[in-house]
Coordinates of C-alpha atoms in Angstrom, one line a residue:
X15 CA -8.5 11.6 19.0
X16 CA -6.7 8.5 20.6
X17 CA -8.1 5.4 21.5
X18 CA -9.2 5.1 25.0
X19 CA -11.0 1.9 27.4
X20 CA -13.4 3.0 29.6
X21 CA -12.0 2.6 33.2
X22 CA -13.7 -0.2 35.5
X23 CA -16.8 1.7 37.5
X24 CA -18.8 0.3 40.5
X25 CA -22.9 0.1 39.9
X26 CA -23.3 3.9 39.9
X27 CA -21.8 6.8 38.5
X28 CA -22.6 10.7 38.8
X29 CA -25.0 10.7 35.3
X30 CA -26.4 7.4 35.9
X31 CA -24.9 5.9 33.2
X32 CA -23.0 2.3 34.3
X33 CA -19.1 2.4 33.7
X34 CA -17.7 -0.4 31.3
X35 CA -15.2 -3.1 32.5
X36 CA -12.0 -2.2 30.9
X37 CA -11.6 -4.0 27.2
X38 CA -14.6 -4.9 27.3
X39 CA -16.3 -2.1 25.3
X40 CA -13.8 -0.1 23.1
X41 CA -14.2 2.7 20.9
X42 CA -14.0 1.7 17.0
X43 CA -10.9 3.7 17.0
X44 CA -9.7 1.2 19.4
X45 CA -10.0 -1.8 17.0
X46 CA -8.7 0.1 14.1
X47 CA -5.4 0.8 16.1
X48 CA -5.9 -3.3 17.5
X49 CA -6.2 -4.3 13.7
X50 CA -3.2 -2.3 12.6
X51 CA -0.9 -4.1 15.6
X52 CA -2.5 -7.2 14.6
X53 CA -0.9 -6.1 10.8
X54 CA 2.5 -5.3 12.9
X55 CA 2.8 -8.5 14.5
X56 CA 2.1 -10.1 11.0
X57 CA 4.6 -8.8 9.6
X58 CA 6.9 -9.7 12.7
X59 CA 5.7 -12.9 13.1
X60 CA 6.7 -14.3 9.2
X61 CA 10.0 -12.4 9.0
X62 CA 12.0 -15.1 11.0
X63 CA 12.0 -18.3 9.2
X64 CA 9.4 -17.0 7.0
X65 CA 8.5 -20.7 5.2
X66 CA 4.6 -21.3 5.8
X67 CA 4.8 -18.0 4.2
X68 CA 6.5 -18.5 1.6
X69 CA 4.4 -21.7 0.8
X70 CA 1.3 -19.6 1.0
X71 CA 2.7 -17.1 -1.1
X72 CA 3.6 -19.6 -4.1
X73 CA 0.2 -21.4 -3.7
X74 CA -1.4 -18.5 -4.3
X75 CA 0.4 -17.4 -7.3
X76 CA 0.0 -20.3 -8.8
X77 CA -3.7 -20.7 -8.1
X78 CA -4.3 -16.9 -9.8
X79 CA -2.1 -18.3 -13.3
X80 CA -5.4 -18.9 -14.5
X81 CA -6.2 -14.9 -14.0
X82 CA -3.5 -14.6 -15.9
X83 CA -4.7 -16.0 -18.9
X84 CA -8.0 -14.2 -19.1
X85 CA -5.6 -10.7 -19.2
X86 CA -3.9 -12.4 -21.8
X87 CA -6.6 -12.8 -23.8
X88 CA -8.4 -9.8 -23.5
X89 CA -4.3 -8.2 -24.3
X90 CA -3.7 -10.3 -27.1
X91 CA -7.3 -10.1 -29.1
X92 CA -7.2 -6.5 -29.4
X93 CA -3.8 -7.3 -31.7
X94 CA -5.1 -10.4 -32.9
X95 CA -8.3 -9.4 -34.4
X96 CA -6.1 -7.5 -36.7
X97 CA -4.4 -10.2 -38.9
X98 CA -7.6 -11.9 -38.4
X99 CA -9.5 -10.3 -40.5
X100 CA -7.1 -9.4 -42.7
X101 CA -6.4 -13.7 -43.0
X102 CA -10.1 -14.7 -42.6
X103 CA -11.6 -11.8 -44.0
X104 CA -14.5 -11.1 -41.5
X105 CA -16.8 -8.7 -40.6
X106 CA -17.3 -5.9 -38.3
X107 CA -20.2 -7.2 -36.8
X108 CA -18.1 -11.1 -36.7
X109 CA -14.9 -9.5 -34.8
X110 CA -17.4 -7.9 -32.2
X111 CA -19.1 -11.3 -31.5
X112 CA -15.7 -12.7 -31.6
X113 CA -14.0 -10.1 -29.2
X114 CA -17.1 -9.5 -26.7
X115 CA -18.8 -13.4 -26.5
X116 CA -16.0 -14.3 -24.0
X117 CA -17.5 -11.8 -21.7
X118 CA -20.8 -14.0 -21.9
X119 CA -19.2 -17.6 -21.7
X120 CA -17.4 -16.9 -18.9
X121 CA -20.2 -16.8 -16.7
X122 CA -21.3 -20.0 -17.7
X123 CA -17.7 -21.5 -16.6
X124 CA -17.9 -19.2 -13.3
X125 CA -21.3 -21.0 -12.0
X126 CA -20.4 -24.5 -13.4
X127 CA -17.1 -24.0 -11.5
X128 CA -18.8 -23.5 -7.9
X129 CA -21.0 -27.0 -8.6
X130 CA -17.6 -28.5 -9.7
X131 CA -14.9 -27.5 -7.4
X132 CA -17.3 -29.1 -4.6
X133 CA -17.2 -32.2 -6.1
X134 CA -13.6 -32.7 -7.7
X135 CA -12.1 -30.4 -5.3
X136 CA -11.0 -26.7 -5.7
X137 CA -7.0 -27.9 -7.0
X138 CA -8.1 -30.2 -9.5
X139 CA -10.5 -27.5 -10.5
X140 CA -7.9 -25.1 -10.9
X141 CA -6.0 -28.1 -13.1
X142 CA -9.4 -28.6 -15.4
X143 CA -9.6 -25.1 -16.5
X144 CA -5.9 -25.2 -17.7
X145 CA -7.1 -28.1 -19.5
X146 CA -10.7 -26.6 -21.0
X147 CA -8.4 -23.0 -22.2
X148 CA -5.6 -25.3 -23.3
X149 CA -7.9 -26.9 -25.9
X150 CA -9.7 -23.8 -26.5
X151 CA -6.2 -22.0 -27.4
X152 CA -5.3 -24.8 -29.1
X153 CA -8.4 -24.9 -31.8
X154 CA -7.9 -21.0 -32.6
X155 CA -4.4 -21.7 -33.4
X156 CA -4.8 -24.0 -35.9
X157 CA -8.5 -22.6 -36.5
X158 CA -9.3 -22.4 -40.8
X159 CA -12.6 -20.0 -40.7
X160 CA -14.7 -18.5 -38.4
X161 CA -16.6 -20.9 -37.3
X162 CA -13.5 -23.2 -35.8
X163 CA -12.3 -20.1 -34.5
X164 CA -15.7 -18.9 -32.6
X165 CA -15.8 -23.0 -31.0
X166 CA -12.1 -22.9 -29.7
X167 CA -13.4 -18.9 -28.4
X168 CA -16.1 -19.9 -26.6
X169 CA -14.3 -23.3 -25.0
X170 CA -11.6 -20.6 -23.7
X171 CA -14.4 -18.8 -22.1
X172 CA -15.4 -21.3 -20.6
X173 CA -12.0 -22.5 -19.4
X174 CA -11.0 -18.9 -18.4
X175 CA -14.4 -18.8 -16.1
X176 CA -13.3 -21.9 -14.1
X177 CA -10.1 -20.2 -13.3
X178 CA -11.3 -16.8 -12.8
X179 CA -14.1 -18.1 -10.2
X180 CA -12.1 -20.8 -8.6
X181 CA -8.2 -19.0 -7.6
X182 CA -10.1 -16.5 -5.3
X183 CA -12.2 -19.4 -3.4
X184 CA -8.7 -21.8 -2.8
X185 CA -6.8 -18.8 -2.0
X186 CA -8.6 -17.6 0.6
X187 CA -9.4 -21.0 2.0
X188 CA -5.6 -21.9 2.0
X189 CA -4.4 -18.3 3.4
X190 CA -4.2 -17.5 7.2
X191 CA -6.6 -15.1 8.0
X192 CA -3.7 -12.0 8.4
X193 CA -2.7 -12.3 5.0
X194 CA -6.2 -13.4 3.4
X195 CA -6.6 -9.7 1.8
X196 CA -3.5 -9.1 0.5
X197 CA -2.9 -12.9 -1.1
X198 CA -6.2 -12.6 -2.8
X199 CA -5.6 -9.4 -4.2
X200 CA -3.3 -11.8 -6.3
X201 CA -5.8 -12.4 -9.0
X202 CA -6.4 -9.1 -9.8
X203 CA -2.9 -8.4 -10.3
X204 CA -2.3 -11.7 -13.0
X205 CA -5.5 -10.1 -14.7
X206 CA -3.0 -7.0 -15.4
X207 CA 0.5 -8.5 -15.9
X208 CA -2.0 -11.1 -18.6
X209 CA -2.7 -8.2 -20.2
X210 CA 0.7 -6.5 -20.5
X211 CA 1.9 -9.7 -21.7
X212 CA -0.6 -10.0 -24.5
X213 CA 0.3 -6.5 -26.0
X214 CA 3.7 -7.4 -25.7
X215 CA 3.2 -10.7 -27.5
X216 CA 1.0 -8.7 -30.0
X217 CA 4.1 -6.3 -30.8
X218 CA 6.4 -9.3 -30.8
X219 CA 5.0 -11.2 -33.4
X220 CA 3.7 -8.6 -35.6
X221 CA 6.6 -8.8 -38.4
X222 CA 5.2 -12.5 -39.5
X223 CA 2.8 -12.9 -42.0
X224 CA -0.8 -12.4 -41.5
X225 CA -1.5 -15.8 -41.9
X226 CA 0.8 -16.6 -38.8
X227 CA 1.2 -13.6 -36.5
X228 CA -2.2 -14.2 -35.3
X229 CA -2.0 -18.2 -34.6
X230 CA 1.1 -17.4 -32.7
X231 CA -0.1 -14.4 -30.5
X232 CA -3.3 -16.6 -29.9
X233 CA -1.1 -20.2 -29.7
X234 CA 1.4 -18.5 -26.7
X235 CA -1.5 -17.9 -24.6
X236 CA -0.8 -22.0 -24.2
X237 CA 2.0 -21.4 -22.1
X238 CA 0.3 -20.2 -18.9
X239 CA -2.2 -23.2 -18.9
X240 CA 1.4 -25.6 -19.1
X241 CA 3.0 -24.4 -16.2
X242 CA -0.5 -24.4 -14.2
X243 CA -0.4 -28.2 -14.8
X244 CA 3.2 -28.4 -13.4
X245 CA 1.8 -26.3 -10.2
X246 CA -0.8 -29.1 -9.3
X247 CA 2.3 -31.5 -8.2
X248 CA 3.4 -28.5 -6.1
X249 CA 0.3 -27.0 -4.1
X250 CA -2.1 -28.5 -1.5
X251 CA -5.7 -29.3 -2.3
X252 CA -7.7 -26.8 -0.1
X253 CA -8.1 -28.3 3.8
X254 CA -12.1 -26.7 3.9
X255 CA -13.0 -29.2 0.9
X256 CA -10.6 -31.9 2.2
X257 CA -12.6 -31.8 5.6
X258 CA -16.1 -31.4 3.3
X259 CA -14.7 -34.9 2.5
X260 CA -14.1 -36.3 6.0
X261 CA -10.4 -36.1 4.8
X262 CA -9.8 -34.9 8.7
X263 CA -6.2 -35.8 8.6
X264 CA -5.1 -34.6 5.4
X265 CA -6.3 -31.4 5.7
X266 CA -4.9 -31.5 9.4
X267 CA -1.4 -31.9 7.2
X268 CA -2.3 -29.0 4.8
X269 CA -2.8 -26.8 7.3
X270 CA 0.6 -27.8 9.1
X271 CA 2.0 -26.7 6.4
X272 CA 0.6 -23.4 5.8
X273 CA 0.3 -22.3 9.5
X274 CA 3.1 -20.6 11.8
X275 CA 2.7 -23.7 14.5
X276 CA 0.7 -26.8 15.1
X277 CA -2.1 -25.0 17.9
X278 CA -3.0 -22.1 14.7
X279 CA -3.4 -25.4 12.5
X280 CA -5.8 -27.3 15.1
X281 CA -7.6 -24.0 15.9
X282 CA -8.2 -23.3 12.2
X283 CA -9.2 -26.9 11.5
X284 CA -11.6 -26.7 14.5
X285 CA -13.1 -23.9 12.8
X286 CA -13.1 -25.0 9.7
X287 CA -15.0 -28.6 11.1
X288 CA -17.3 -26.3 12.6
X289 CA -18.3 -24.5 9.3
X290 CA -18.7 -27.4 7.5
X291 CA -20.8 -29.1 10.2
X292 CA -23.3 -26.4 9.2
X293 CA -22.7 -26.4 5.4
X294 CA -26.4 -28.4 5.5
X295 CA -28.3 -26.0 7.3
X296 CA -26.7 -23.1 4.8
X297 CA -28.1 -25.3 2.3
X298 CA -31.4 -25.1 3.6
X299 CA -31.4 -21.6 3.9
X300 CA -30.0 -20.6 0.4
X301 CA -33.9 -20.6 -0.8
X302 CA -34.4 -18.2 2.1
X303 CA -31.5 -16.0 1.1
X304 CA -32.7 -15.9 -2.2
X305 CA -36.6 -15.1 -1.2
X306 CA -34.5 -12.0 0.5
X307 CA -33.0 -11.0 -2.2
X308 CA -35.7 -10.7 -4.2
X309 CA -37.7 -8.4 -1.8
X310 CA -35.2 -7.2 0.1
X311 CA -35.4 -4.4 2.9
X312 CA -34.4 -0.8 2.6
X313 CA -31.2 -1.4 3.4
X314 CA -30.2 -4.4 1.5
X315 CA -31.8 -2.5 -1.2
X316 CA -29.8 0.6 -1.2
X317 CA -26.3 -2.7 -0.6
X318 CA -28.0 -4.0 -4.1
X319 CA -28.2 -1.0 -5.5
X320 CA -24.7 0.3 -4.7
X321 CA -22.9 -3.0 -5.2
X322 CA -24.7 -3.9 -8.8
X323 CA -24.1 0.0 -9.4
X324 CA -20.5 0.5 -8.9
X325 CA -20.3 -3.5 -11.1
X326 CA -22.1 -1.8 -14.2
X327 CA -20.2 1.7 -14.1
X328 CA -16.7 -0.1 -13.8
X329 CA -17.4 -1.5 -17.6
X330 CA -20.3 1.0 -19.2
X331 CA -17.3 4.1 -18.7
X332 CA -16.0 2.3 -21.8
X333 CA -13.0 0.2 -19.7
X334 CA -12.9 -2.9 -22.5
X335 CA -13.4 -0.8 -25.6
X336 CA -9.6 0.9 -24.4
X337 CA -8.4 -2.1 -24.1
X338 CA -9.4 -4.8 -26.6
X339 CA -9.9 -2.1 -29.5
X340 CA -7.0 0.3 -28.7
X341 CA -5.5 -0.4 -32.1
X342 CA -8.8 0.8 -33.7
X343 CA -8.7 3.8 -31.6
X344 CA -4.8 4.5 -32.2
X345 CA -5.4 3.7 -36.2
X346 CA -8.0 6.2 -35.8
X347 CA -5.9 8.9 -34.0
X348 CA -3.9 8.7 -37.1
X349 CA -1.0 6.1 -36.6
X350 CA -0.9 4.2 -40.0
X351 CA 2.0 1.0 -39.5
X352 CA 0.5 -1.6 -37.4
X353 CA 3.7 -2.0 -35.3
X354 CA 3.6 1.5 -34.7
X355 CA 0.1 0.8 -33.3
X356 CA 1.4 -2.3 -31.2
X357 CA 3.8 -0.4 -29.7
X358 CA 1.5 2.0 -28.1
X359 CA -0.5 -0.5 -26.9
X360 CA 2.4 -1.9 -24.8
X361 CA 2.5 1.9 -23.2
X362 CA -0.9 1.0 -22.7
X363 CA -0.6 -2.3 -20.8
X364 CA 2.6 -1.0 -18.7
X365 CA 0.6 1.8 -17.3
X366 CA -2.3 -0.6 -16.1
X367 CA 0.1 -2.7 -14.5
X368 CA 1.6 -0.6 -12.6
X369 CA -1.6 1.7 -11.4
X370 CA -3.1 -1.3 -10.1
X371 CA 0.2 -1.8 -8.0
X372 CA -0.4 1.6 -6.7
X373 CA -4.0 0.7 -6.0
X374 CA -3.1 -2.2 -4.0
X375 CA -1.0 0.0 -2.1
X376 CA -3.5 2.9 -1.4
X377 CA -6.3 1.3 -1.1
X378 CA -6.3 0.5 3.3
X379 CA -4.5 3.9 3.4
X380 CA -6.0 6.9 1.5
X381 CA -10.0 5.0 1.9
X382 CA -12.3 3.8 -0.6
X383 CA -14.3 6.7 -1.6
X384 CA -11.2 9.1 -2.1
X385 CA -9.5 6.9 -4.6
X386 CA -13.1 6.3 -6.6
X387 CA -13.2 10.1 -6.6
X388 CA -9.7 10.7 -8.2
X389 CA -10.5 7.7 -10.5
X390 CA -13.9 8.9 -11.9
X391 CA -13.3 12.0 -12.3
X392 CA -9.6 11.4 -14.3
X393 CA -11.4 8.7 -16.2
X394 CA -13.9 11.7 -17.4
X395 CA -11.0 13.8 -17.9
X396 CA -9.2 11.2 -20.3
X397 CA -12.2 10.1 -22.1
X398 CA -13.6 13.8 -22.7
X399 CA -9.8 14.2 -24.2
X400 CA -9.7 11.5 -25.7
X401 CA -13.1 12.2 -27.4
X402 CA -11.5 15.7 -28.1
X403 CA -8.8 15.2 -29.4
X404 CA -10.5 12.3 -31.9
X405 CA -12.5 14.7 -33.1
X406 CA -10.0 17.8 -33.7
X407 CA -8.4 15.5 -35.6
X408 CA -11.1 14.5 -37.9
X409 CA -11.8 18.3 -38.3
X410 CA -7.8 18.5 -39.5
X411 CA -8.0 21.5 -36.6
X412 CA -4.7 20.3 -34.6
X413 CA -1.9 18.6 -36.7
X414 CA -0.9 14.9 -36.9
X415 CA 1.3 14.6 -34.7
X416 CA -0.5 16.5 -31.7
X417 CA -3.5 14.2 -31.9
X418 CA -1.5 11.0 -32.0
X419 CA 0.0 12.3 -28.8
X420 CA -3.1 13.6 -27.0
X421 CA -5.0 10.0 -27.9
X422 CA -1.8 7.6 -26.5
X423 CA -1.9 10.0 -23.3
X424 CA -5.6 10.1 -23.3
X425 CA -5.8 6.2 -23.2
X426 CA -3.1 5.8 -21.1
X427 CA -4.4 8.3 -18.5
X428 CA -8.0 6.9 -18.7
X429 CA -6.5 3.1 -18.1
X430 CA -4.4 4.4 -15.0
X431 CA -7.2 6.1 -13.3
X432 CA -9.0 2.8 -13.9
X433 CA -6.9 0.8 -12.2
X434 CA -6.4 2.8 -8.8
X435 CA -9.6 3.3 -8.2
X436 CA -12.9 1.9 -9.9
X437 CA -11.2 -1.1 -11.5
X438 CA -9.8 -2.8 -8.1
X439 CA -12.4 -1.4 -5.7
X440 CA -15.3 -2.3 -7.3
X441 CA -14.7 -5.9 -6.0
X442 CA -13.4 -4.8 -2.7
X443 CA -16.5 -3.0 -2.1
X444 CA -18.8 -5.9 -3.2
X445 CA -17.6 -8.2 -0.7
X446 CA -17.9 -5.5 1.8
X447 CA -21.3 -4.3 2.0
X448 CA -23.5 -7.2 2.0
X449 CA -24.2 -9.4 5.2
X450 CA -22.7 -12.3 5.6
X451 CA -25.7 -14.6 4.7
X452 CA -26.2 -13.1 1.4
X453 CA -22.6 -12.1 0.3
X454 CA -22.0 -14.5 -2.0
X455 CA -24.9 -14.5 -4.0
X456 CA -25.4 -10.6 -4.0
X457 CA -21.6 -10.6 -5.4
X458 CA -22.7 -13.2 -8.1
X459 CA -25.3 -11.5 -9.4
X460 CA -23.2 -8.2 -9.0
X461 CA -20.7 -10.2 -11.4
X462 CA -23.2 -11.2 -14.0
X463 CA -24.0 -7.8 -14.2
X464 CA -20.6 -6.7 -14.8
X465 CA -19.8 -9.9 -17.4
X466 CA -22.8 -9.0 -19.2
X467 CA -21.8 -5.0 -19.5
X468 CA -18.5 -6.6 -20.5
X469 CA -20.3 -8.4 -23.4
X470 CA -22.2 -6.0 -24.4
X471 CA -19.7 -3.2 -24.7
X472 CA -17.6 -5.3 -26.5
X473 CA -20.0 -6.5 -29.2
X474 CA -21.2 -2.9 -30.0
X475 CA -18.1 -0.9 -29.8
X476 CA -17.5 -0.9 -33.4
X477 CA -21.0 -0.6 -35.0
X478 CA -21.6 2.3 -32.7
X479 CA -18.5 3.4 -33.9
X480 CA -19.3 3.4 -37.5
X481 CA -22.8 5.0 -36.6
X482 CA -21.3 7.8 -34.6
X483 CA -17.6 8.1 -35.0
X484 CA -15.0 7.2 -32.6
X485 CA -14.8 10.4 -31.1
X486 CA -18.6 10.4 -30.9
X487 CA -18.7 6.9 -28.7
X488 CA -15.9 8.6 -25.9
X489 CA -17.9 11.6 -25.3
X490 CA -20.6 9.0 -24.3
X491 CA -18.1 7.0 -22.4
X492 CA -17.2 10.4 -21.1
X493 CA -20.7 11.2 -20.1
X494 CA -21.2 7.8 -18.1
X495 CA -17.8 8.5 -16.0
X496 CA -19.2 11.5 -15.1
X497 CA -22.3 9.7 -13.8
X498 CA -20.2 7.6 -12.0
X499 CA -19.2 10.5 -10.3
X500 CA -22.7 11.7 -9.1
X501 CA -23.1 7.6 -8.0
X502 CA -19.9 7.5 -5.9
X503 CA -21.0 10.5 -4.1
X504 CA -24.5 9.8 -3.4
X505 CA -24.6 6.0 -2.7
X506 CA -21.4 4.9 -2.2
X507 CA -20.0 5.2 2.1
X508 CA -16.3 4.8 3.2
X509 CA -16.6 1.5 4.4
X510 CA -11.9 1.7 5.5
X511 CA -11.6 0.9 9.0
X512 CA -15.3 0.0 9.6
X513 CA -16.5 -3.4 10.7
X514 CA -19.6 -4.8 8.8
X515 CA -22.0 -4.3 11.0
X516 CA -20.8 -0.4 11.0
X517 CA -21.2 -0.7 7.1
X518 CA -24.8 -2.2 7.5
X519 CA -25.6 1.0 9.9
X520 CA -24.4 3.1 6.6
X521 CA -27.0 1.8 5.1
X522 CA -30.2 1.9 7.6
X523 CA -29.5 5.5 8.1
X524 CA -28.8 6.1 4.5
X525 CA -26.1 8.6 6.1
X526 CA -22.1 7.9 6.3
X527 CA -20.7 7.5 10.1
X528 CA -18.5 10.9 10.4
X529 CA -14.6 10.1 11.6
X530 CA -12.6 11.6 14.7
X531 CA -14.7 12.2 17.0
X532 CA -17.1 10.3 19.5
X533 CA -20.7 9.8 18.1
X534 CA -24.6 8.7 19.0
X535 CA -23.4 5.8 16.5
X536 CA -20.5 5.1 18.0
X537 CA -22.6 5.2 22.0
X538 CA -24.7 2.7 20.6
X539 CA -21.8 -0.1 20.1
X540 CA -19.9 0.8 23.3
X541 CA -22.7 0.6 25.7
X542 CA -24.0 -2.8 27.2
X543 CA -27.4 -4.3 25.7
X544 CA -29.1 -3.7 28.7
X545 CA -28.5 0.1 28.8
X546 CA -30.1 1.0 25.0
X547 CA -33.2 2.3 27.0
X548 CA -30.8 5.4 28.0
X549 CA -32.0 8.6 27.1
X550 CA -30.5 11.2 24.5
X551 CA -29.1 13.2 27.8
X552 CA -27.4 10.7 29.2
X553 CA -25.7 9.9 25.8
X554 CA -24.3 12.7 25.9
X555 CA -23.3 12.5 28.9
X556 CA -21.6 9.9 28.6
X557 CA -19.5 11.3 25.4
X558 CA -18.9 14.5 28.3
X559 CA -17.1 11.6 30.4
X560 CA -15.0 10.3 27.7
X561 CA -14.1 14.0 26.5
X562 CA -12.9 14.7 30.0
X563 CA -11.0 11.7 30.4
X564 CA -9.0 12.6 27.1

């Protein structure tokens, strides 16, 4: 059904119901088809000289380098870990501490980084946690036991939190609003191409010695952080904290600068003066916001519930153990040369790369809830074959060969679905559902939730392992996508093409809005204030009108 305005009426009409003024009230369909012109002329409007978008665009992929070097690191251990403890000699129990406390210290550096990007400014933040990794990196590379190794680990975390917390906050404060989604989609995407690189720098280096391979897989990771420092004599510090700092007239030239003409920049600096004329009142009310968070109302509740939900589920379905302990899952499967191993680990990083592409693509086009279906449900496909063809194996009931093959295409698959659906999504959605006032402390604790998965699922991968067998631990993993199934359908709502106060009626009714046609829900937005006393019969008399005008 088309879009339609409701034509200009006098005081009266035949049902008694008052006529709107023409664009005054729309239909949501209306403002879908408004935002996708608004896309259009986007697109039109940076095609011609195209330099403020350029700028923008280089800002931002500088400002997500530091994404990059968390994927690097979570590529390169699951290599690494192997000459390490074949050079150090540890133990089970000290590579799981090693691999999964990273998880953990992150979230230290992700709420120091809030406290200190307000006070040294969101670019020389970005600059510090080059700095904190690069000595981090630094002491694991030349690192002589375990415990030198663990203190360089854990000031990488911490590094790698800063970076991870801080390139989505400049980014979207730098990016005009029309391109704010898709530039901070950026992160996401380094997270990936980080981890691609690490299992290629893993196969690269895996024909030196044991005592070296490691220190240079782990030592490369450097590299990132370097050109990250040459980026902070290149990009802008953000114009919200340089107007935080009565810095009116450098953030005035910022915003020249990444702005189509000089009446955007004033009207986005008048807007960003305004916010930050209120930043104390916000401050005053974060105790409030938090009081609501802990008793919330049905609503926010079944917002918590979903958005911590679909946080836990996108690490509990197993996500890090395929990635950091692929080699231990491929050595299992049956392939004995640890190139060989390496190798199929790079299959495994190319195919999350280039999912999460098609994610990025998909994701305003096929909806939210389709793409978690297809992801979920191939995740519990791949880990149930995974888990299958594991234990075949170990039963000698299918030949080498087959069961090397069915694990690579297992873990590949089970990566893929990952990242079109529950990997990229599960953030989309989490800055989606909640209200404005409480968004960014919902999301936080959404993210601790998922860090601390993380952790856990990495420090108990390979004792459950030992307990249970491999094969053992992915029908589990299976088991939990296939919960994640029953989740998405039951408490996750389409929130494409809706505006948030649409998604907050999701959730006081507890039912999903249906699409195509005109609804009660739908009445209830497009008639004036002053008429919500109308009865049920001339609601629907109303949507008679609008059918007949059609």
């Amino acid at each position: 059904m088309g879009a339609v305005d409701s034509p200009v009426m006098g005081h009266g009409s035949g049902n008694g119901i008052p006529k709107l003024s023409a664009g005054k009230y729309r239909r949501m369909d209306a403002q879908l088809e408004e935002d996708e012109q608004e896309s259009n002329i986007f697109e039109t409007k940076y095609s011609g000289s195209g330099d403020c978008r350029k700028y923008v665009l280089v800002c931002a992929i500088f400002a997500s380098l530091n994404s990059v070097l968390l994927g690097y690191d979570v590529g390169v251990m699951s290599g690494a870990i192997i000459y390490i403890q074949k050079d150090l000699q540890i133990t089970e129990v000290q590579q799981e501490i090693l691999v999964g406390s990273l998880s953990f210290v992150s979230i230290l550096g992700s709420l120091a980084g809030g406290r200190t990007s307000d006070v040294i400014g969101r670019k020389w933040t970005i600059g510090l946690a080059a700095i904190i990794f690069q000595m981090g990196a630094a002491i694991m590379t030349c690192a002589p036991n375990f415990l030198l190794l663990m203190i360089g680990r854990l000031l990488a975390g911490i590094g790698i939190g800063f970076g991870v917390m801080i390139a989505p906050v400049y980014i979207a404060e730098i990016s005009p609003t029309v391109s704010r989604g898709s530039l901070t989609s950026f992160p996401e995407i380094c997270i990936n191409i980080g981890i691609l690189l690490g299992y290629v720098s893993n196969y690269a280096f895996s024909g030196l010695s044991k005592h070296l391979s490691w220190r240079v897989m782990l030592g490369v990771g450097i590299l990132p952080s370097i050109f990250i420092g040459c980026a902070l004599f290149v990009i802008p510090e953000s114009p919200r904290w340089l107007v935080m700092q009565k810095r009116v007239d450098e953030a005035r030239s910022v915003l020249l600068k990444v702005s189509d003409n000089a009446a955007e920049a004033e009207e986005r600096l008048a807007e960003i003066e305004e916010a930050a004329g209120t930043s104390t009142m916000e401050k005053h009310e974060e105790k409030v916001v938090w009081q609501e968070l802990l008793h919330p109302s049905v609503s926010l509740r079944r917002m918590m519930i979903t958005g911590f939900g679909i946080q836990c589920f996108q690490q509990i379905s197993g996500i890090d153990a395929s990635v950091y302990y692929s080699p231990t899952i491929f050595r299992d499967a049956g392939i004995e040369s640890d190139s060989k191993i390496l190798a199929a680990t790079v299959a495994v990083g190319f195919t999350k790369t280039i999912f999460i592409l098609v994610a990025i693509v998909l994701i305003d086009r096929v909806g939210r809830r389709p793409l978690l279906y297809i992801s979920t449900i191939g995740m519990t496909l791949c880990l149930f074959g995974l888990a299958l063809s594991l234990a075949l194996l170990a039963d000698e009931l299918v030949s080498s060969k087959v069961g090397i093959m069915g694990a690579i295409f297992a873990v590949c698959g089970n990566v893929a679905f990952f990242s079109v659906g529950l990997g990229p999504i599960c953030w989309v959605l989490s800055s989606e559902i909640f209200p404005l006032k409480v968004r960014a402390q919902a999301c936080a604790i959404g993210a601790v939730g998922n860090r601390i998965c993380s952790g856990l699922i990495a420090m108990t991968f390979l004792s459950v392992t030992k307990a249970i067998s491999v094969a053992g631990t992915f029908f589990i993993f299976s088991s939990v996508a296939a919960l994640s199934v029953v989740f998405v359908h039951y408490l996750v709502p389409e929130t494409k093409g809706k505006s948030l106060e649409q998604i907050e009626n999701l959730f006081q009714s507890g039912k999903e809005l249906q699409t195509g046609e005109v609804e009660l829900g739908d009445v209830e937005h497009l008639v004036p204030r002053e008429n919500k006393s109308l009865s049920n019969k001339d609601v629907l008399g109303y949507i008679g009108e609008v059918h007949q005008q059609q």
